[in-house]
Backbone as numpy.savetxt, mean C-alpha at the origin, in Angstrom:
# Nx Ny Nz CAx CAy CAz Cx Cy Cz
16.96 -25.85 -32.56 16.22 -26.73 -31.43 15.02 -26.00 -30.88
14.03 -26.40 -31.04 12.85 -26.14 -30.36 12.74 -26.45 -29.06
12.36 -25.46 -28.23 12.70 -25.44 -26.59 11.03 -26.40 -26.41
10.96 -27.49 -25.32 9.77 -28.24 -24.83 9.19 -27.07 -23.77
8.09 -27.27 -23.59 7.25 -26.69 -22.34 6.41 -27.57 -21.87
6.34 -27.40 -20.69 5.50 -28.46 -20.04 4.44 -28.03 -19.12
3.31 -28.58 -18.84 2.62 -27.78 -18.14 2.50 -28.37 -16.44
2.06 -27.75 -15.35 2.20 -28.41 -14.09 0.85 -28.76 -13.96
0.44 -29.12 -12.67 -1.05 -29.91 -12.58 -1.84 -28.33 -12.38
-1.47 -26.95 -11.76 -2.12 -25.75 -11.96 -2.21 -25.27 -13.15
-1.56 -25.96 -14.35 -1.69 -25.01 -15.43 -0.73 -23.95 -16.01
0.10 -23.69 -14.75 1.04 -22.77 -15.04 2.28 -23.39 -16.16
2.32 -22.63 -17.08 3.62 -23.23 -18.39 4.77 -22.93 -17.66
5.66 -24.17 -17.64 7.09 -23.79 -17.54 7.59 -24.03 -18.50
8.81 -22.82 -18.37 9.62 -22.77 -19.40 10.99 -23.73 -19.54
11.33 -24.45 -18.27 12.32 -25.18 -18.16 11.89 -26.34 -17.78
12.31 -27.79 -18.51 11.95 -28.86 -18.44 12.91 -29.42 -17.17
12.36 -29.58 -16.32 12.88 -30.23 -14.73 13.41 -31.90 -15.43
14.63 -32.10 -14.78 14.88 -33.32 -15.01 13.62 -34.54 -14.69
12.79 -34.27 -13.47 12.03 -35.30 -13.20 10.91 -34.46 -12.10
9.83 -34.40 -12.82 8.66 -33.70 -12.53 7.68 -34.61 -11.88
7.84 -34.53 -10.21 6.53 -35.61 -9.84 5.31 -34.90 -9.73
4.44 -35.11 -10.29 3.10 -34.41 -10.17 2.62 -34.67 -8.72
2.65 -35.65 -8.06 2.32 -35.36 -6.56 3.03 -34.68 -5.98
4.38 -34.65 -5.77 5.21 -33.70 -5.24 4.80 -32.34 -5.60
4.65 -31.87 -6.96 4.30 -30.41 -7.08 3.11 -30.06 -6.89
1.71 -31.13 -6.57 0.75 -31.03 -6.16 1.12 -30.12 -4.66
1.66 -31.16 -3.73 2.14 -30.86 -2.49 2.57 -29.31 -2.09
3.63 -29.23 -3.06 4.14 -28.01 -3.09 3.16 -26.84 -2.92
2.31 -27.03 -4.12 1.27 -25.82 -4.22 0.38 -25.57 -3.17
-0.23 -27.14 -2.62 -0.82 -26.86 -1.65 -0.35 -26.29 -0.46
0.96 -26.34 0.10 1.81 -25.96 1.01 1.71 -24.00 0.49
2.02 -23.93 -0.77 1.96 -22.41 -1.07 0.62 -21.80 -0.99
-0.51 -22.58 -0.94 -1.61 -22.03 -0.89 -2.06 -21.74 0.30
-1.71 -22.89 1.43 -1.56 -22.49 2.66 -1.21 -21.10 3.58
0.28 -21.40 3.02 0.93 -20.00 3.42 0.44 -18.77 2.75
0.00 -18.71 1.75 -0.78 -17.27 1.00 -2.07 -17.12 1.71
-2.52 -18.05 2.10 -4.03 -17.92 3.11 -3.79 -17.29 4.45
-2.81 -18.06 4.82 -2.27 -17.13 6.36 -1.72 -15.92 6.04
-1.25 -15.62 4.99 -0.56 -14.13 4.93 -1.35 -13.13 4.46
-2.46 -13.73 3.70 -3.38 -12.60 3.26 -4.32 -12.18 4.05
-4.39 -10.84 4.23 -5.11 -9.93 5.11 -6.36 -10.51 5.11
-7.18 -10.66 6.24 -8.83 -10.93 6.61 -9.35 -9.73 5.83
-10.89 -9.99 5.34 -11.81 -9.00 4.94 -12.01 -7.50 5.82
-11.86 -8.27 7.30 -12.05 -7.15 8.16 -10.81 -6.45 8.11
-9.66 -6.50 8.12 -8.51 -5.91 7.95 -8.40 -4.71 6.79
-9.00 -5.66 5.53 -8.83 -5.12 4.63 -10.11 -3.72 4.38
-11.03 -4.03 5.02 -11.94 -2.69 5.55 -11.60 -1.89 6.33
-10.96 -2.15 7.41 -10.55 -1.14 8.37 -9.36 -0.58 7.83
-8.53 -0.93 7.07 -7.35 -0.35 6.10 -8.01 0.99 5.27
-8.87 0.37 4.34 -9.88 1.07 3.73 -10.26 2.56 4.71
-10.74 2.06 5.48 -11.63 3.18 6.30 -10.63 4.01 6.87
-9.54 3.46 7.26 -8.16 4.64 7.86 -7.78 5.38 6.77
-7.44 4.96 5.17 -7.03 5.65 4.23 -8.20 6.57 3.73
-9.38 6.35 4.05 -10.56 7.74 3.71 -10.45 8.25 4.69
-10.37 7.99 5.68 -10.31 8.99 6.72 -9.23 10.45 6.79
-8.10 9.70 6.56 -6.78 10.64 6.50 -6.86 11.54 5.00
-7.63 10.77 3.83 -7.67 11.56 2.92 -8.79 12.73 3.17
-9.75 12.49 3.73 -10.90 13.01 3.88 -10.34 14.45 5.08
-9.39 13.65 5.93 -9.30 14.91 7.08 -8.27 15.99 6.42
-7.37 15.46 5.73 -6.29 16.34 5.14 -6.72 17.49 4.00
-7.50 16.70 3.06 -7.83 17.57 1.80 -9.01 18.35 2.60
-9.57 18.25 3.21 -10.63 19.18 3.85 -10.48 20.13 5.19
-9.58 19.69 5.88 -9.18 20.38 7.02 -7.96 21.11 6.66
-7.37 21.03 5.66 -5.88 21.85 5.59 -6.17 22.93 4.70
-5.62 24.36 4.86 -5.92 25.79 4.09 -4.96 25.55 2.96
-3.96 24.87 2.70 -3.26 24.73 1.58 -3.95 23.55 0.74
-4.07 23.68 -0.56 -4.85 22.83 -1.11 -4.07 21.60 -1.66
-4.24 20.76 -1.33 -3.40 19.48 -1.71 -4.58 18.09 -2.31
-3.78 17.22 -2.73 -4.44 15.73 -2.75 -3.57 14.88 -2.32
-4.40 13.93 -1.94 -3.70 12.66 -1.34 -4.03 10.99 -2.36
-3.07 10.50 -2.23 -3.01 9.40 -3.14 -2.40 8.16 -2.34
-3.15 6.97 -2.40 -2.44 5.73 -1.82 -1.43 5.24 -3.09
-0.07 5.07 -2.31 1.01 4.70 -3.13 1.30 3.45 -2.47
2.86 2.60 -3.13 3.09 1.38 -2.56 2.52 0.18 -2.85
2.34 -0.50 -1.79 1.41 -1.87 -1.94 0.16 -1.62 -1.72
-0.43 -0.57 -1.00 -1.94 -0.34 -0.79 -3.07 -0.42 -2.05
-2.60 0.08 -3.18 -3.38 0.21 -3.93 -3.87 -1.21 -4.63
-2.84 -2.16 -4.81 -2.77 -3.09 -5.32 -2.89 -4.26 -4.40
-3.17 -3.88 -3.07 -3.25 -4.71 -1.84 -2.20 -6.29 -2.01
-1.50 -5.84 -2.18 0.03 -6.53 -1.75 0.83 -6.51 -0.97
-0.06 -6.02 0.40 0.69 -5.79 1.69 0.69 -7.09 2.29
1.18 -7.23 3.68 1.09 -8.32 4.43 0.39 -7.85 5.55
-0.67 -8.73 6.03 -1.80 -8.35 7.08 -1.54 -7.02 7.96
-0.20 -6.66 8.24 0.11 -5.94 9.25 1.13 -4.65 8.54
1.09 -4.79 7.36 2.03 -3.75 6.35 1.58 -2.28 6.81
2.46 -1.49 6.52 2.42 -0.28 6.74 1.25 0.50 5.31
0.75 1.58 5.76 -0.12 2.32 5.00 0.55 3.38 4.20
0.93 3.35 3.27 2.02 4.76 2.36 0.94 5.42 1.46
0.93 6.71 1.75 0.22 7.78 1.17 1.34 8.71 0.69
0.65 9.62 -0.40 1.53 10.61 -0.81 0.69 11.94 -0.84
1.09 13.02 -0.53 0.22 14.32 -0.43 1.07 15.05 -1.76
0.51 15.80 -2.50 0.81 16.49 -3.35 0.25 17.95 -3.36
0.84 18.89 -3.52 0.54 20.30 -3.79 1.67 21.25 -4.62
1.28 22.52 -4.50 2.15 23.42 -5.44 3.67 22.97 -4.61
4.71 23.18 -5.67 5.93 22.87 -4.75 6.46 24.05 -4.17
5.75 25.46 -4.12 6.21 26.42 -3.17 5.68 26.31 -1.99
4.39 25.17 -1.70 3.80 25.32 -0.36 4.27 23.86 0.17
5.15 22.90 -0.16 5.16 21.95 0.08 5.63 21.90 1.79
6.96 22.83 2.01 7.18 22.59 3.27 5.90 23.14 4.45
5.41 24.16 3.94 4.08 24.46 4.83 2.78 23.45 4.89
2.68 22.75 3.74 1.89 22.05 4.05 2.32 20.84 4.84
3.63 20.53 4.77 4.18 19.29 5.90 3.90 19.79 7.13
3.91 21.32 7.58 3.77 21.54 8.77 2.13 21.95 9.47
1.51 21.97 8.31 0.19 22.16 8.59 -0.47 20.62 8.97
-0.03 20.02 7.98 -0.73 18.43 8.42 -0.04 17.91 9.65
1.16 18.20 9.96 1.83 17.70 11.24 0.95 18.32 12.34
0.59 19.62 12.51 -0.36 20.40 13.28 -1.61 19.53 13.26
-2.13 19.26 12.42 -3.35 18.71 12.10 -3.39 17.55 13.10
-2.62 16.48 12.52 -2.18 15.06 13.19 -2.04 15.21 14.65
-1.23 16.29 14.96 -0.93 16.42 16.67 -2.20 16.91 17.29
-3.06 17.46 16.80 -4.45 17.96 17.16 -4.89 16.55 17.37
-4.89 15.83 16.71 -5.96 14.81 16.53 -5.41 13.68 17.47
-4.04 13.47 17.60 -3.52 13.05 18.47 -3.99 13.18 20.10
-4.20 14.38 20.20 -4.51 15.02 21.57 -5.89 14.54 21.88
-6.56 14.31 21.08 -8.49 14.21 21.11 -8.64 13.03 22.33
-9.15 13.07 23.23 -9.39 11.93 24.24 -10.98 11.78 23.91
-11.85 12.42 23.04 -12.91 11.94 22.96 -13.22 10.59 22.19
-14.61 10.24 22.12 -14.78 8.83 21.49 -14.84 8.86 20.06
-13.72 9.46 19.55 -13.39 9.50 18.00 -12.90 8.32 17.20
-13.86 7.70 16.09 -13.30 6.50 15.68 -11.78 6.16 15.45
-11.28 7.37 15.13 -9.89 6.51 14.52 -9.12 7.49 15.97
-7.86 7.05 15.93 -7.18 7.01 16.91 -5.66 7.75 16.34
-5.31 8.70 16.28 -3.98 8.97 15.70 -3.07 9.19 16.95
-1.91 8.56 16.62 -0.70 8.01 17.93 0.63 8.34 17.03
1.38 8.76 18.05 3.24 8.85 17.53 3.42 9.58 16.34
2.93 10.50 16.44 3.20 11.42 15.12 4.48 11.82 15.05
5.30 11.81 13.96 6.64 12.17 14.07 7.15 12.78 12.70
7.62 13.78 12.08 8.20 14.29 11.28 9.64 13.59 10.79
9.89 12.81 9.68 11.15 12.62 9.53 11.82 13.13 8.35
12.81 14.39 9.03 13.58 15.00 7.72 14.72 14.62 6.98
14.34 13.63 6.14 15.42 12.90 5.49 15.48 13.75 3.91
15.97 12.70 3.00 15.93 13.43 1.51 14.51 13.47 0.88
13.60 12.09 1.78 12.13 12.30 1.27 11.97 12.59 2.61
10.73 13.47 2.83 10.30 14.06 4.01 8.81 13.03 3.91
8.96 12.78 5.44 7.70 12.02 5.92 7.26 12.31 7.09
6.03 12.23 7.36 5.06 12.17 8.30 4.92 10.92 8.67
5.42 10.17 10.06 5.13 8.78 10.13 4.27 8.49 11.55
3.43 7.95 11.44 2.35 7.71 12.58 1.48 6.80 12.56
0.70 6.42 13.44 -0.21 5.25 13.40 -1.57 5.70 13.30
-2.34 5.14 13.02 -3.90 5.29 13.00 -4.45 4.04 13.29
-5.28 3.88 14.43 -5.93 2.29 14.76 -5.07 1.44 14.60
-3.71 1.25 14.76 -2.75 0.27 14.78 -2.17 -0.04 13.24
-2.43 0.96 12.38 -1.72 0.92 11.55 -0.75 2.01 11.31
0.70 1.62 10.86 1.30 2.42 10.79 1.38 3.04 9.32
1.42 4.66 9.23 1.14 5.33 8.03 2.54 6.18 8.05
2.92 6.19 6.61 4.10 6.67 6.16 3.33 7.77 5.10
3.33 9.13 5.39 2.95 10.28 4.19 4.06 11.01 3.89
4.30 10.87 2.36 5.46 11.45 1.83 4.68 12.67 1.02
5.52 13.56 0.64 5.11 15.08 0.35 5.63 15.12 -1.30
4.98 15.39 -2.55 5.21 15.41 -3.68 6.35 14.74 -4.10
6.22 13.45 -3.75 7.29 12.38 -4.49 6.33 11.60 -5.64
6.95 12.02 -6.73 6.34 11.44 -7.95 6.51 10.14 -8.41
7.70 9.80 -7.74 8.28 8.29 -8.16 7.11 7.07 -7.76
6.37 7.21 -6.54 5.34 6.37 -5.99 4.23 6.29 -6.82
3.89 7.55 -7.25 2.81 7.85 -7.85 3.03 7.19 -9.73
4.10 7.65 -10.11 4.60 7.06 -11.36 4.39 5.70 -11.59
5.01 4.91 -10.41 5.10 3.59 -10.23 3.30 2.98 -10.49
2.72 3.40 -9.64 1.42 3.10 -9.47 0.71 3.02 -10.78
0.67 4.29 -11.73 0.37 4.50 -12.76 0.83 3.68 -14.11
2.47 3.31 -13.73 2.78 2.26 -14.49 2.13 0.88 -14.52
2.13 0.62 -13.56 1.44 -0.68 -13.13 -0.07 -0.45 -13.40
-0.89 0.09 -13.04 -2.18 0.43 -13.53 -2.36 0.08 -15.34
-1.48 0.80 -15.95 -1.87 0.73 -17.33 -1.29 -0.55 -18.04
-0.25 -1.11 -17.33 0.31 -2.37 -17.62 -1.08 -3.71 -17.19
-1.65 -3.30 -15.97 -2.60 -4.26 -15.93 -3.76 -4.04 -16.75
-4.30 -3.04 -17.06 -5.13 -2.54 -18.17 -5.00 -3.21 -19.85
-3.59 -3.03 -20.20 -3.10 -3.34 -21.58 -3.25 -4.99 -21.30
-2.99 -5.54 -20.00 -2.71 -7.00 -20.21 -4.05 -7.67 -20.04
-4.95 -6.65 -19.72 -6.73 -7.20 -19.61 -7.26 -7.25 -21.02
-6.56 -6.41 -21.88 -7.29 -6.28 -23.08 -6.77 -7.07 -24.27
-5.66 -7.81 -23.64 -5.33 -8.79 -24.67 -6.18 -10.04 -24.57
């Protein structure tokens, strides 16, 4: 028996055949969903501010630390799937032998930035070191909460996997 497929007013292919699909009600539901997404979607100003904070932190950490490292955006940040006030997830990577030293160096650097009272564009606040299974520096910059993890390959691997999927899908 062959499965029947129906199309919704938006063109999305439905795999299940509903008993009754009222096009007007479906259109209303789509309209409400679009309103909700428009409400949840960050403004261009928020996106730009978030980008500026990420660039500032990457530049600060990679140029001011004695220990060589790289900083990447992970989680919802690179794909812009965060809520307007969602946190910024970053991951710093260095030689495994230097990881603990890097954490303390960045912690000191952020604490120094936190104490600044000049007219610096970015305000670092509430720097905390969370010593859990995954070590994280948690702080805020200009009202964005930032979680900085160290040598955690999981987030970076997920990012690479999703990027690869995106590119593979675009080639089809």
